[in-house]
Amino acid sequence: MTTRLKKKLDELGVNINSRKANENFCLIGTPLPPLEKSKDTGEFVPLWKQEVRDEKGRRRLHGAFTGGFSAGYFNTVGSKEGWTPSTFVSSRNDRAKKAAARPEDFMDEEDLQDLKEGRNLVDTTEQMDLLGGTQAELLGKADDDSEKDPITRTLEASLVPAPKDSVGARILKKMGWRLGQGIGPRISLKQRKLQDAMAYDATTGTKFLGRTLDIPDDDEEANKHKYAPRDTPVLVVKRKDNYHGLGYVPGMSLNESLGDNAASGSDSGPKLAGGFGLGALNDADEDDLDVYDSNPTSSRNRVAYDIAAGEDDDTVVIGRRGDKQKAPQKAAATASQYFRDGSKVLAGFVLSDEPVVEEKWFPVPEVPPGWKPDPRRVWAADKENRQQPAPPPKGLSHEEWKRSKMSADQRGVILGETPLPAAPRSVFDYMSQKDKERIKSITSGLKSGASTASGESAGPSISVTKLEPHVAQAALNGFQPFTNNPAQQARYTAYLRWQASPDGSSPPLERLRDQSIDDYNRELADYAKSASLFKPISGAMAGRFTSAAVLDLGPKINEGLHIPTQEEIAAKEAERKKEEEDKISPKEHAAKLGMYGHLTRETKPWQPAKLLCKRFGVKDPNPEPEVPEASASSSAAAAAAPSFTHPEQSFSAGTADVTAPVQSTSGPRDLNNIGLGEDDTQGQDTLTYERPSMDIFKAIFASDDEDSGDEDGKEKVDDDDDDDDPSMSIVPPPNATKETGTGFISATTILNDEPVDPETFKPKFIPREGQAKKSKDDEKSKAKKDKKDKKKKDKKSVLVSFAMDEDGGDDSLEIKQSKDRPTKKRKEQKQSEDGDDHGMWTAPAATSVAPPVEPAPPPAKADVVENATTNEAGPKGRKRAIDFM
Amino acid sequence: MAPSRGPQALARRLHITLENHKGSVNVARYSKGSANYILTGGQDRTVRLWNANSGAEIKAFAAHGYEILSITVSQDNAKFASSGGDRSVFLWDVATGVTTRRLAGHMGKIFAVDFNEDATVVASGSFDSTVRLWDLRAQTRTPIQILEEARDAVQTIHVGPTYLIAGSVDGHVRTYDLRMGELRSDLIGHPVTSVVPTQDAQTYLATSLDDHIRLMDASTGKMLNDFTGHANESYRCRACFGHGEATVICGDEHGQIWAWDLVDAHVLQPNPPPKVHNKVITWTEHHPVNDGEMITSSADGTVKVWRHADK
């Protein structure tokens, strides 16, 4: 929008900034196709959305979910109804009309197309060129043609269709090119001749020997014309379809290939194996060669690496000709060579004539019998060597030469050179003799002065390093640095003493005889230095340090090999023996002395695995050690042990002691809760008593198979028992049992009431079996009655011990047995457990307590009990712990 | 045989030599029952079953990859277990000649295996100084129990009805009493190579590598008798009781078979006994029933069956 236009528009009152005014009407480039049309074909489509369609856009594949049923419609039939089978028409009458159905009748157009394509055996796309097009081919043809008679040639020409030229050839022909001519502008005869002369055979690379333009150069007529350029032969490379090396000709012997026997090789080709003939066009391959050919000329080794037969003279020997005579002999020798151990020498290898050089072995020098290693001797010898080292005969190094200060003139003089008329070198040369003398005298005077000054200090005089007396004194008391060398230490102390006494009371340190002054001075300086170094810290700091222990590096280290003396060895031996003796335990000592017995025996508990015990048929010894502590107090043991033993044990300990404290704690004492002792929750274990393991049941019940019918009932009773125990506990005892914290009745209480009467006992257990039948009230009243009765009874015999109660319980069980079969079973089980337990660990108590029981229950019952118990113990024959003891 | 009060003389007539083994024979065991067969195991990694009477080799059991050091036969003679250098106990079915189980778990070569009475448990003692008890009823791969008390290789094991005796190179004979739940270890003081208890389990015979065989009281650990004279310092030469436990027999490292009176510990005639094996006698076992037969196996690759001259 130009400024002018803007102005104009402004004048017209058009808003320049409005979109309308700014609209551009130029279209640049090609607009993109509308979005909905440009479907991206490369877009990812999930597999189940992809469709296969044929070129006509028909769906050809149908999955079961995408219209599999309509496959016929979409594929072939083309109607919604699908394909209906034709109704049966009898062909009886018009059998002749019926044409046999061909497969093509059922094919659609695509199948037919495929069929058609399949029938085209000859590839029509390639052009046929039966006659060779190039000159080389024509040349080859010429050779062939010579063999053919003219009639066949003409026949051939008439029969063979005219060759179809390629497009390029046709164009070239139109442009005037003829077969056999080269491409390019026409050239003169001279040039053509030159081309002919330079031509070479494409295949062999040698000079072309074939047909050329044979027109004499001086032909006038010929010179008038121009000629087509010479055709360039096409290099036809034979396709390599074998695995031979380059240049290898199959069937050619090495000699031939090397050109040695070219004449003999060329005259006869490889002889082919008879039998199957070779096709005319086939080359004689190596497979076709007659391997059994007996012709001596062709029996030569065809392959270079063939192993030579011994007698064959033609063995290929790569190398000098002269060796040719020897090699076969050697090869012949190898065939029959053997190693010394009889094994054959490998083919192609030759035994070496020269023996293998054996490594030289020198015997270890014998050590003389009395010899002892003494390295000092060696060192001494070494020292001697060092003291008089042979001066190494070597040329002067550059430095030395420099130091030798031999001037060039001097060297020249030595070498006998005529001195050069050299210019004077020094200032002195210009000086007069007198001046020289004077300068000399001056310099000598200076030198002598210096020498006298230094001679006083370095020469005869001893520069004693002075030490402050107090420092020396302190050093005397302080650390002694030369303890390892007593002689030096002595000198050091002497020096310190000398320095410590400035008044000269101590003699000065004397110089050793063979000590140079320098050494002496150095020694003194050393001493002074160490004295100042090792003087103890004075003053406040001194208290803070303790002097280190003397650095005594143990025994003096002997140089050289250590040869232990006899005594040392003996001492060590003794020490070791002693150590061993100390180490040995009394047990081992006893064993050593043959005192086997309790000294050598060690017994400790060992826990065999449970399964192991089972496999060995041995009772697990594990419970034994646990029992004592368990029965004493822990409630876990009570849970494990059947209920009967528990009160008995606790009360056999001491009945009298228990009663008093309990009364104080838990209100009025009742026979019901007497069994609980001090611990009110004691009996709870019996209520929460868990069913014993199946093993026990098995042990008890497995034997009596005859009343297996009862087993179910028994089990039931057991279950009931478990269920009912709490329910029983609900039953309140008549005399305020509520005060006893938990308010339950232990199994003992249940049992306690039993001596009362079989009748009274009976209702108590009936509800367990048939709880549903009985009403709660009924039960309650009965229980109350029980309690009352029991109480009555108990009042009569308060002094009855709990062991008795327990036994009484047992009695009652037996009574019950007569009355009530299922309960009996249950009780029997309980009792058997009880009996077991008795046997296991409480047997003595039970037997001891048993007699007093008898008065309480009727004597008849007691008999039953005894019988029962004996029966149980006897025939059952279960192993008890006692049996194992 | 003349009636003599002393124990019966040793069967010293060579009945048959079994020499199919290539290399040392480490163990030779009688079968159970009437003990008509012998099982031998050796360095050639095979267990061979022989007819003791005819000397015919019935079968060779080859599955071991290393030498065989121990064999135990079950009471029903239907199976046996062998062990050796390949650190697992092989359980064999005698009839089919294949291993039914291979119990792997030991960390070293297994020197000793023994069945319990009903062959439900096999105990194995190994160079790894443990005794492992394997359950043969269940198909578990782990042992029932591992006894790790030994401080050195366990060389010998005997499983009794309710106890287990293991002899170890640490010089201890350990008796694990299942019924008592107790371990009694007796120090012999020298590497124990074989322990053979008497029938009543009251005493046991312990061979140690100090040229001694000791008869120990199992209950107290006291030494009841000491049998010496033979040479046994570096190889396991298993000693055994003679017939009726009246004698003690042991082959030694010089190839001699020694016999002692159990009670007075005198060497039975001939003293010294003749050398019958070229190398160390590794195993001596008396026939469990027959009073006049015993076998010895030796490192010279032979197993010899000895019988009384009059039988």
Tab-separated table of C-alpha atoms in Angstrom, chain A residues 585 587-589 591-592 594-621 624 879 884, chain B residues 116 120-121 133 135 137 144-145 147 149 159-162 172 176-188 214 216-223:
chain	number	residue	atom	x	y	z
A	585	SER	CA	43.362	-80.260	77.963
A	587	LYS	CA	40.726	-84.642	78.721
A	588	GLU	CA	43.347	-85.170	76.119
A	589	HIS	CA	45.886	-85.777	78.759
A	591	ALA	CA	43.266	-89.996	76.751
A	592	LYS	CA	46.965	-89.897	76.218
A	594	GLY	CA	44.884	-94.272	78.495
A	595	MET	CA	42.714	-93.264	81.418
A	596	TYR	CA	39.520	-93.572	79.521
A	597	GLY	CA	36.372	-93.141	81.475
A	598	HIS	CA	34.677	-90.183	83.009
A	599	LEU	CA	37.666	-87.993	82.228
A	600	THR	CA	37.414	-88.559	78.542
A	601	ARG	CA	33.682	-88.709	78.425
A	602	GLU	CA	31.558	-85.719	77.920
A	603	THR	CA	27.814	-85.929	78.066
A	604	LYS	CA	25.505	-83.249	77.009
A	605	PRO	CA	21.857	-83.090	76.098
A	606	TRP	CA	21.080	-83.529	72.488
A	607	GLN	CA	17.771	-82.981	70.847
A	608	PRO	CA	17.005	-85.411	68.079
A	609	ALA	CA	14.638	-84.145	65.453
A	610	LYS	CA	11.055	-85.157	65.975
A	611	LEU	CA	10.916	-86.905	62.655
A	612	LEU	CA	14.039	-88.791	63.485
A	613	CYS	CA	12.483	-90.102	66.648
A	614	LYS	CA	9.488	-91.125	64.661
A	615	ARG	CA	11.572	-92.917	62.110
A	616	PHE	CA	13.493	-94.716	64.796
A	617	GLY	CA	10.338	-95.549	66.668
A	618	VAL	CA	11.569	-93.787	69.744
A	619	LYS	CA	9.605	-91.496	71.937
A	620	ASP	CA	10.738	-87.951	71.724
A	621	PRO	CA	12.931	-87.311	74.724
A	624	GLU	CA	11.276	-84.864	79.838
A	879	LYS	CA	4.694	-97.281	76.250
A	884	PHE	CA	12.020	-96.230	79.069
B	116	ASN	CA	18.826	-97.628	60.279
B	120	THR	CA	13.856	-95.368	56.577
B	121	VAL	CA	16.771	-93.202	57.520
B	133	LEU	CA	20.391	-87.953	58.602
B	135	ASP	CA	14.691	-89.344	55.451
B	137	ARG	CA	10.253	-92.073	53.374
B	144	ILE	CA	16.125	-84.569	58.843
B	145	GLN	CA	18.924	-83.428	61.009
B	147	LEU	CA	24.872	-83.366	63.523
B	149	GLU	CA	29.398	-81.692	66.748
B	159	VAL	CA	23.251	-96.612	63.321
B	160	GLY	CA	21.739	-98.763	66.000
B	161	PRO	CA	18.093	-99.215	66.896
B	162	THR	CA	17.970	-96.174	69.149
B	172	HIS	CA	36.104	-88.575	69.358
B	176	TYR	CA	23.868	-89.907	69.922
B	177	ASP	CA	21.257	-91.545	72.065
B	178	LEU	CA	17.825	-90.833	70.716
B	179	ARG	CA	15.981	-92.289	73.614
B	180	MET	CA	17.866	-90.399	76.235
B	181	GLY	CA	18.192	-87.321	74.114
B	182	GLU	CA	21.825	-87.179	74.946
B	183	LEU	CA	25.146	-87.029	73.261
B	184	ARG	CA	28.046	-88.909	74.791
B	185	SER	CA	31.375	-88.124	73.260
B	186	ASP	CA	34.353	-90.234	74.198
B	187	LEU	CA	37.768	-88.942	73.452
B	188	ILE	CA	40.027	-91.589	72.025
B	214	ARG	CA	40.139	-100.254	71.736
B	216	MET	CA	35.251	-99.254	74.967
B	217	ASP	CA	32.433	-99.466	77.379
B	218	ALA	CA	29.553	-97.641	75.779
B	219	SER	CA	27.896	-96.742	79.039
B	220	THR	CA	30.860	-95.371	80.953
B	221	GLY	CA	33.403	-94.612	78.312
B	222	LYS	CA	36.027	-96.729	79.961
B	223	MET	CA	38.460	-98.743	77.980
